[in-house]
Amino acid sequence: MGVDNMAEEKKLFKVTIDNITVEVEPGTSILNAARMIGGEVAPPAMCYYSKLKGSGGKCRTCLVEVSAGSTADPRPMPKLVASCRTNVMDGMVVKNITSERVQDARKGVVEMLLINHPLDCPICDQAGECHLQDLSYEHGAEATRYEFPRRTFAKHDLGPYIQLHMTRCILCYRCVFTADQLTNKRVHGVLDRGDHAEIATFIEKSLDNDFIGNVIDVCPVGALTDKTFRFKNRVWFLKPEDAHRDCPKCSGKVTLWYRGDEVFRVTGRKDQWGELHDWICNECRFEKKKTSDWVIDGPAKISHHSVISANHYVGTVKPHEALPEVMGGRNPRLLMDIHEVSEVNKPNIDLSKIQGPAHSNDFKKKD
């Protein structure tokens, strides 16, 4: 009985973000508190990943303004803080989209990220689902002030399945944390310092662990791509379908990307923040690309803000035609017959009833 009372009396912290108040457990970061509210209140995050320990604090895109530290100490924090690494306090007041300081700082962070990032979106496989594209569209400047040559790197071979484009990397460290925490042995990491820092496999070792393919899904840009999918199709031409299989290695829950009846690629299922629900193995990702390998669960849920949602309609309902009901069951009377006024329509052909598209033979020929 005493334990139950303690559970019921568990103290929650009240935090106000962009004038919206929410109650969260102690130890919750500002970013996760904002995600509980959702929408534009949640700051963008290029390096933080909830399933990876130690992630966050690298990209600085989630900076927010704390205008009141807590009820006990309502003084504002003098500098903008990384919301992914700052825990809430009871009575804290935070500004994200309501702060001009935050918007200006985020614009500067995006400009910094794009200093060395190549503008090769037309050929990049990440185009259409790139977090940096979305970030630059929402917070980027019209032009860069950087006048120096962009950094370049030698190509590294990461095995038969993964392609590394180091020039696109923003050093978010997600792939390093994934390899370190999800595999038995990490053979890649960050080499050098400053402007020369790069993600690499020393002596070009192959990343051959059974779960290493997940580095593709966690990469927010096009630095790590799927060799089995490269240059084969654009994601907005594909139809994502959720599917599962009885896999002895992983959860077996994936998203299949179709064009027609062909599976072009397999990825893990992602939530609204672009994070994987479950890690998947290399066998599911790279080797099971037939519909017969899977049990289809249904269309994947795609945000309407994404270009992938174009021509991808789920749960739509045909509008109800109310005109006959208003007219007492009678069809509307057409006051004009197209065949009487048109010089090209044949009088014996109703274009709305022909099979397939209209052909030149369905119209009158010019004299």
GROMACS .gro file of C-alpha atoms in nm:
model
  367
    1MET     CA    1   0.000   0.000   0.000
    2GLY     CA    2   0.285   0.234   0.086
    3VAL     CA    3   0.457   0.166  -0.248
    4ASP     CA    4   0.137   0.247  -0.437
    5ASN     CA    5   0.101   0.577  -0.252
    6MET     CA    6   0.459   0.667  -0.340
    7ALA     CA    7   0.391   0.590  -0.706
    8GLU     CA    8   0.079   0.808  -0.699
    9GLU     CA    9   0.267   1.093  -0.532
   10LYS     CA   10   0.549   1.092  -0.784
   11LYS     CA   11   0.628   1.455  -0.851
   12LEU     CA   12   0.599   1.587  -1.205
   13PHE     CA   13   0.766   1.901  -1.333
   14LYS     CA   14   0.567   2.168  -1.514
   15VAL     CA   15   0.748   2.323  -1.807
   16THR     CA   16   0.612   2.586  -2.044
   17ILE     CA   17   0.740   2.578  -2.403
   18ASP     CA   18   0.618   2.843  -2.647
   19ASN     CA   19   0.334   2.930  -2.408
   20ILE     CA   20   0.216   2.568  -2.385
   21THR     CA   21   0.249   2.397  -2.047
   22VAL     CA   22   0.311   2.025  -2.011
   23GLU     CA   23   0.389   1.799  -1.715
   24VAL     CA   24   0.689   1.569  -1.746
   25GLU     CA   25   0.891   1.339  -1.523
   26PRO     CA   26   1.214   1.469  -1.364
   27GLY     CA   27   1.515   1.398  -1.584
   28THR     CA   28   1.327   1.469  -1.908
   29SER     CA   29   1.517   1.682  -2.157
   30ILE     CA   30   1.365   2.000  -2.297
   31LEU     CA   31   1.366   1.841  -2.643
   32ASN     CA   32   1.164   1.538  -2.533
   33ALA     CA   33   0.925   1.762  -2.338
   34ALA     CA   34   0.873   1.966  -2.656
   35ARG     CA   35   0.814   1.647  -2.854
   36MET     CA   36   0.532   1.562  -2.612
   37ILE     CA   37   0.364   1.881  -2.734
   38GLY     CA   38   0.461   1.812  -3.094
   39GLY     CA   39   0.438   2.019  -3.409
   40GLU     CA   40   0.664   2.319  -3.459
   41VAL     CA   41   0.717   2.346  -3.084
   42ALA     CA   42   0.961   2.053  -3.105
   43PRO     CA   43   1.308   2.182  -3.205
   44PRO     CA   44   1.485   2.011  -3.497
   45ALA     CA   45   1.756   1.759  -3.411
   46MET     CA   46   2.024   1.637  -3.648
   47CYS     CA   47   2.246   1.449  -3.401
   48TYR     CA   48   2.021   1.349  -3.108
   49TYR     CA   49   1.875   0.997  -3.131
   50SER     CA   50   1.667   0.870  -2.841
   51LYS     CA   51   1.784   0.508  -2.883
   52LEU     CA   52   2.155   0.595  -2.881
   53LYS     CA   53   2.324   0.666  -2.549
   54GLY     CA   54   2.549   0.970  -2.554
   55SER     CA   55   2.396   1.119  -2.867
   56GLY     CA   56   2.314   1.487  -2.887
   57GLY     CA   57   2.502   1.809  -2.830
   58LYS     CA   58   2.689   1.798  -3.162
   59CYS     CA   59   2.485   1.979  -3.426
   60ARG     CA   60   2.342   2.268  -3.216
   61THR     CA   61   2.025   2.287  -3.426
   62CYS     CA   62   1.805   2.227  -3.119
   63LEU     CA   63   1.915   2.544  -2.937
   64VAL     CA   64   1.638   2.708  -2.732
   65GLU     CA   65   1.606   3.008  -2.504
   66VAL     CA   66   1.531   2.946  -2.135
   67SER     CA   67   1.360   3.266  -2.018
   68ALA     CA   68   1.297   3.130  -1.666
   69GLY     CA   69   1.511   2.858  -1.510
   70SER     CA   70   1.257   2.731  -1.257
   71THR     CA   71   1.002   2.838  -0.998
   72ALA     CA   72   1.274   2.839  -0.731
   73ASP     CA   73   1.515   3.037  -0.949
   74PRO     CA   74   1.324   3.227  -1.221
   75ARG     CA   75   1.633   3.394  -1.363
   76PRO     CA   76   1.681   3.338  -1.738
   77MET     CA   77   1.979   3.142  -1.867
   78PRO     CA   78   2.220   3.390  -2.027
   79LYS     CA   79   2.298   3.178  -2.332
   80LEU     CA   80   2.095   2.958  -2.562
   81VAL     CA   81   2.111   2.593  -2.456
   82ALA     CA   82   2.098   2.264  -2.643
   83SER     CA   83   1.752   2.128  -2.565
   84CYS     CA   84   1.864   1.767  -2.617
   85ARG     CA   85   2.122   1.795  -2.336
   86THR     CA   86   1.936   2.023  -2.092
   87ASN     CA   87   1.686   1.874  -1.848
   88VAL     CA   88   1.370   2.055  -1.748
   89MET     CA   89   1.315   2.206  -1.403
   90ASP     CA   90   0.982   2.265  -1.231
   91GLY     CA   91   0.841   2.595  -1.353
   92MET     CA   92   1.089   2.634  -1.639
   93VAL     CA   93   0.982   2.861  -1.926
   94VAL     CA   94   1.131   2.791  -2.269
   95LYS     CA   95   1.109   2.974  -2.600
   96ASN     CA   96   1.164   2.800  -2.932
   97ILE     CA   97   0.974   2.937  -3.231
   98THR     CA   98   0.863   3.236  -3.023
   99SER     CA   99   1.223   3.353  -2.975
  100GLU     CA  100   1.396   3.574  -3.231
  101ARG     CA  101   1.732   3.482  -3.076
  102VAL     CA  102   1.666   3.114  -3.141
  103GLN     CA  103   1.555   3.170  -3.500
  104ASP     CA  104   1.861   3.381  -3.573
  105ALA     CA  105   2.096   3.129  -3.409
  106ARG     CA  106   1.936   2.838  -3.595
  107LYS     CA  107   1.982   3.022  -3.922
  108GLY     CA  108   2.351   3.060  -3.838
  109VAL     CA  109   2.383   2.691  -3.746
  110VAL     CA  110   2.230   2.588  -4.079
  111GLU     CA  111   2.469   2.817  -4.264
  112MET     CA  112   2.756   2.654  -4.075
  113LEU     CA  113   2.636   2.302  -4.162
  114LEU     CA  114   2.608   2.397  -4.529
  115ILE     CA  115   2.955   2.553  -4.552
  116ASN     CA  116   3.118   2.229  -4.663
  117HIS     CA  117   2.810   2.028  -4.756
  118PRO     CA  118   2.801   1.978  -5.137
  119LEU     CA  119   2.497   2.094  -5.331
  120ASP     CA  120   2.454   1.759  -5.506
  121CYS     CA  121   2.089   1.701  -5.412
  122PRO     CA  122   1.999   1.622  -5.776
  123ILE     CA  123   2.211   1.306  -5.763
  124CYS     CA  124   2.198   1.225  -5.391
  125ASP     CA  125   1.992   0.921  -5.290
  126GLN     CA  126   1.890   1.095  -4.968
  127ALA     CA  127   1.704   1.370  -5.157
  128GLY     CA  128   1.340   1.378  -5.056
  129GLU     CA  129   1.401   1.235  -4.709
  130CYS     CA  130   1.704   1.440  -4.602
  131HIS     CA  131   1.675   1.618  -4.268
  132LEU     CA  132   1.930   1.877  -4.378
  133GLN     CA  133   1.717   1.960  -4.682
  134ASP     CA  134   1.417   2.020  -4.457
  135LEU     CA  135   1.624   2.223  -4.212
  136SER     CA  136   1.778   2.443  -4.481
  137TYR     CA  137   1.435   2.501  -4.638
  138GLU     CA  138   1.287   2.615  -4.306
  139HIS     CA  139   1.582   2.804  -4.157
  140GLY     CA  140   1.846   2.846  -4.426
  141ALA     CA  141   1.969   3.166  -4.591
  142GLU     CA  142   1.932   3.244  -4.959
  143ALA     CA  143   2.307   3.234  -5.020
  144THR     CA  144   2.629   3.146  -4.841
  145ARG     CA  145   2.895   3.396  -4.734
  146TYR     CA  146   3.165   3.130  -4.750
  147GLU     CA  147   3.420   3.210  -5.022
  148PHE     CA  148   3.675   2.933  -4.970
  149PRO     CA  149   3.701   2.590  -5.133
  150ARG     CA  150   3.486   2.322  -4.971
  151ARG     CA  151   3.665   2.037  -4.799
  152THR     CA  152   3.710   1.710  -4.984
  153PHE     CA  153   3.801   1.360  -4.871
  154ALA     CA  154   3.939   1.044  -5.022
  155LYS     CA  155   3.683   0.770  -5.085
  156HIS     CA  156   3.659   0.485  -4.834
  157ASP     CA  157   3.531   0.137  -4.904
  158LEU     CA  158   3.281   0.037  -4.635
  159GLY     CA  159   3.204  -0.310  -4.766
  160PRO     CA  160   2.954  -0.445  -5.021
  161TYR     CA  161   2.642  -0.277  -4.881
  162ILE     CA  162   2.729   0.073  -4.755
  163GLN     CA  163   2.864   0.373  -4.947
  164LEU     CA  164   3.027   0.659  -4.755
  165HIS     CA  165   3.032   1.013  -4.899
  166MET     CA  166   3.238   1.195  -4.639
  167THR     CA  167   3.193   1.530  -4.816
  168ARG     CA  168   2.824   1.521  -4.715
  169CYS     CA  169   2.889   1.427  -4.352
  170ILE     CA  170   2.794   1.681  -4.081
  171LEU     CA  171   2.971   1.487  -3.801
  172CYS     CA  172   2.655   1.405  -3.605
  173TYR     CA  173   2.826   1.088  -3.469
  174ARG     CA  174   2.504   0.884  -3.497
  175CYS     CA  175   2.669   0.611  -3.704
  176VAL     CA  176   2.959   0.587  -3.458
  177PHE     CA  177   2.722   0.545  -3.163
  178THR     CA  178   2.517   0.290  -3.359
  179ALA     CA  179   2.823   0.081  -3.443
  180ASP     CA  180   2.954   0.111  -3.088
  181GLN     CA  181   2.631   0.018  -2.910
  182LEU     CA  182   2.468  -0.220  -3.156
  183THR     CA  183   2.764  -0.430  -3.266
  184ASN     CA  184   3.027  -0.636  -3.088
  185LYS     CA  185   3.319  -0.457  -3.244
  186ARG     CA  186   3.338  -0.105  -3.385
  187VAL     CA  187   3.594  -0.056  -3.660
  188HIS     CA  188   3.504   0.297  -3.764
  189GLY     CA  189   3.498   0.632  -3.590
  190VAL     CA  190   3.612   0.994  -3.611
  191LEU     CA  191   3.968   1.050  -3.730
  192ASP     CA  192   4.164   1.377  -3.707
  193ARG     CA  193   4.041   1.705  -3.566
  194GLY     CA  194   3.879   2.033  -3.665
  195ASP     CA  195   3.819   2.085  -4.035
  196HIS     CA  196   4.001   1.759  -4.111
  197ALA     CA  197   3.776   1.544  -3.891
  198GLU     CA  198   3.610   1.260  -4.079
  199ILE     CA  199   3.414   0.939  -4.026
  200ALA     CA  200   3.634   0.658  -4.154
  201THR     CA  201   3.739   0.299  -4.115
  202PHE     CA  202   4.109   0.302  -4.039
  203ILE     CA  203   4.304   0.100  -4.299
  204GLU     CA  204   3.968   0.081  -4.486
  205LYS     CA  205   3.826  -0.207  -4.284
  206SER     CA  206   3.491  -0.347  -4.384
  207LEU     CA  207   3.187  -0.296  -4.164
  208ASP     CA  208   3.061  -0.654  -4.182
  209ASN     CA  209   2.858  -0.679  -3.862
  210ASP     CA  210   2.507  -0.823  -3.898
  211PHE     CA  211   2.337  -0.501  -3.779
  212ILE     CA  212   2.570  -0.242  -3.929
  213GLY     CA  213   2.319  -0.155  -4.202
  214ASN     CA  214   2.132   0.053  -3.946
  215VAL     CA  215   2.391   0.328  -3.987
  216ILE     CA  216   2.215   0.404  -4.318
  217ASP     CA  217   1.884   0.469  -4.144
  218VAL     CA  218   2.027   0.684  -3.866
  219CYS     CA  219   2.230   0.909  -4.098
  220PRO     CA  220   2.038   1.239  -4.133
  221VAL     CA  221   2.208   1.329  -4.462
  222GLY     CA  222   2.333   1.138  -4.767
  223ALA     CA  223   2.673   1.048  -4.620
  224LEU     CA  224   2.584   0.679  -4.571
  225THR     CA  225   2.371   0.524  -4.844
  226ASP     CA  226   2.256   0.179  -4.951
  227LYS     CA  227   2.473   0.041  -5.233
  228THR     CA  228   2.195  -0.197  -5.339
  229PHE     CA  229   1.961   0.100  -5.398
  230ARG     CA  230   2.197   0.371  -5.526
  231PHE     CA  231   2.077   0.559  -5.835
  232LYS     CA  232   1.794   0.311  -5.899
  233ASN     CA  233   1.497   0.536  -5.818
  234ARG     CA  234   1.376   0.848  -5.644
  235VAL     CA  235   1.195   0.794  -5.315
  236TRP     CA  236   0.894   1.003  -5.421
  237PHE     CA  237   0.832   0.757  -5.707
  238LEU     CA  238   0.815   0.467  -5.461
  239LYS     CA  239   0.527   0.343  -5.249
  240PRO     CA  240   0.621   0.249  -4.890
  241GLU     CA  241   0.444  -0.053  -4.741
  242ASP     CA  242   0.490  -0.182  -4.386
  243ALA     CA  243   0.570  -0.553  -4.370
  244HIS     CA  244   0.709  -0.817  -4.134
  245ARG     CA  245   0.865  -1.161  -4.137
  246ASP     CA  246   0.965  -1.420  -3.879
  247CYS     CA  247   1.332  -1.325  -3.847
  248PRO     CA  248   1.547  -1.504  -3.587
  249LYS     CA  249   1.791  -1.210  -3.570
  250CYS     CA  250   1.572  -0.900  -3.539
  251SER     CA  251   1.212  -0.787  -3.501
  252GLY     CA  252   1.153  -0.839  -3.874
  253LYS     CA  253   0.935  -0.526  -3.892
  254VAL     CA  254   1.034  -0.316  -4.192
  255THR     CA  255   0.913  -0.082  -4.465
  256LEU     CA  256   0.924  -0.210  -4.823
  257TRP     CA  257   0.964   0.053  -5.094
  258TYR     CA  258   0.776  -0.052  -5.408
  259ARG     CA  259   0.757   0.074  -5.761
  260GLY     CA  260   0.494  -0.138  -5.926
  261ASP     CA  261   0.552  -0.494  -5.804
  262GLU     CA  262   0.927  -0.454  -5.753
  263VAL     CA  263   1.084  -0.396  -5.411
  264PHE     CA  264   1.362  -0.142  -5.460
  265ARG     CA  265   1.482  -0.122  -5.101
  266VAL     CA  266   1.406  -0.224  -4.743
  267THR     CA  267   1.439   0.009  -4.444
  268GLY     CA  268   1.345   0.005  -4.078
  269ARG     CA  269   1.016   0.160  -3.973
  270LYS     CA  270   1.053   0.521  -3.856
  271ASP     CA  271   0.846   0.740  -3.625
  272GLN     CA  272   0.741   1.102  -3.677
  273TRP     CA  273   1.084   1.223  -3.565
  274GLY     CA  274   1.266   1.010  -3.822
  275GLU     CA  275   1.390   0.759  -3.563
  276LEU     CA  276   1.370   0.380  -3.602
  277HIS     CA  277   1.111   0.189  -3.402
  278ASP     CA  278   1.332  -0.124  -3.413
  279TRP     CA  279   1.678  -0.211  -3.541
  280ILE     CA  280   1.678  -0.456  -3.832
  281CYS     CA  281   1.947  -0.700  -3.947
  282ASN     CA  282   2.140  -0.695  -4.271
  283GLU     CA  283   1.960  -1.003  -4.402
  284CYS     CA  284   1.621  -0.830  -4.382
  285ARG     CA  285   1.762  -0.507  -4.524
  286PHE     CA  286   1.977  -0.624  -4.812
  287GLU     CA  287   1.877  -0.981  -4.903
  288LYS     CA  288   1.497  -1.003  -4.867
  289LYS     CA  289   1.371  -0.801  -5.162
  290LYS     CA  290   1.082  -1.014  -5.281
  291THR     CA  291   0.720  -0.975  -5.178
  292SER     CA  292   0.707  -1.349  -5.114
  293ASP     CA  293   0.960  -1.301  -4.831
  294TRP     CA  294   0.722  -1.079  -4.636
  295VAL     CA  295   0.375  -1.048  -4.487
  296ILE     CA  296   0.234  -0.710  -4.592
  297ASP     CA  297   0.080  -0.507  -4.307
  298GLY     CA  298  -0.043  -0.213  -4.514
  299PRO     CA  299   0.067   0.130  -4.640
  300ALA     CA  300   0.327   0.311  -4.432
  301LYS     CA  301   0.215   0.635  -4.271
  302ILE     CA  302   0.391   0.928  -4.439
  303SER     CA  303   0.377   1.288  -4.316
  304HIS     CA  304   0.193   1.514  -4.558
  305HIS     CA  305   0.487   1.756  -4.530
  306SER     CA  306   0.712   1.502  -4.704
  307VAL     CA  307   0.750   1.492  -5.081
  308ILE     CA  308   0.710   1.113  -5.052
  309SER     CA  309   0.344   1.169  -4.969
  310ALA     CA  310   0.282   1.294  -5.323
  311ASN     CA  311   0.036   1.059  -5.496
  312HIS     CA  312   0.043   0.841  -5.182
  313TYR     CA  313  -0.308   0.853  -5.043
  314VAL     CA  314  -0.401   0.650  -4.737
  315GLY     CA  315  -0.747   0.645  -4.579
  316THR     CA  316  -0.899   0.893  -4.824
  317VAL     CA  317  -1.275   0.908  -4.864
  318LYS     CA  318  -1.455   0.997  -5.187
  319PRO     CA  319  -1.659   1.317  -5.140
  320HIS     CA  320  -2.032   1.262  -5.106
  321GLU     CA  321  -2.235   1.395  -5.397
  322ALA     CA  322  -2.528   1.580  -5.241
  323LEU     CA  323  -2.681   1.741  -5.552
  324PRO     CA  324  -2.924   1.456  -5.639
  325GLU     CA  325  -3.046   1.452  -5.278
  326VAL     CA  326  -3.107   1.827  -5.283
  327MET     CA  327  -3.304   1.789  -5.607
  328GLY     CA  328  -3.527   1.517  -5.464
  329GLY     CA  329  -3.357   1.226  -5.636
  330ARG     CA  330  -3.365   1.387  -5.983
  331ASN     CA  331  -3.046   1.428  -6.180
  332PRO     CA  332  -2.951   1.786  -6.270
  333ARG     CA  333  -3.094   1.906  -6.600
  334LEU     CA  334  -2.834   1.994  -6.858
  335LEU     CA  335  -2.933   2.312  -7.039
  336MET     CA  336  -2.669   2.270  -7.305
  337ASP     CA  337  -2.576   1.974  -7.523
  338ILE     CA  338  -2.208   1.977  -7.615
  339HIS     CA  339  -2.286   1.813  -7.948
  340GLU     CA  340  -2.504   2.104  -8.053
  341VAL     CA  341  -2.244   2.374  -7.989
  342SER     CA  342  -1.918   2.191  -8.052
  343GLU     CA  343  -1.770   2.172  -8.399
  344VAL     CA  344  -1.541   1.879  -8.320
  345ASN     CA  345  -1.751   1.637  -8.106
  346LYS     CA  346  -1.933   1.359  -8.290
  347PRO     CA  347  -2.306   1.353  -8.201
  348ASN     CA  348  -2.313   0.975  -8.150
  349ILE     CA  349  -2.016   0.955  -7.912
  350ASP     CA  350  -2.034   1.034  -7.539
  351LEU     CA  351  -1.674   1.091  -7.431
  352SER     CA  352  -1.754   1.012  -7.067
  353LYS     CA  353  -1.861   0.658  -7.158
  354ILE     CA  354  -1.588   0.544  -7.397
  355GLN     CA  355  -1.334   0.284  -7.282
  356GLY     CA  356  -0.994   0.438  -7.217
  357PRO     CA  357  -0.870   0.779  -7.331
  358ALA     CA  358  -1.024   0.964  -7.624
  359HIS     CA  359  -0.861   0.912  -7.963
  360SER     CA  360  -0.854   1.127  -8.276
  361ASN     CA  361  -1.108   0.891  -8.434
  362ASP     CA  362  -1.359   0.996  -8.165
  363PHE     CA  363  -1.374   1.350  -8.302
  364LYS     CA  364  -1.477   1.507  -8.631
  365LYS     CA  365  -1.205   1.565  -8.884
  366LYS     CA  366  -1.139   1.913  -9.008
  367ASP     CA  367  -1.259   1.992  -9.357
   0.00000   0.00000   0.00000
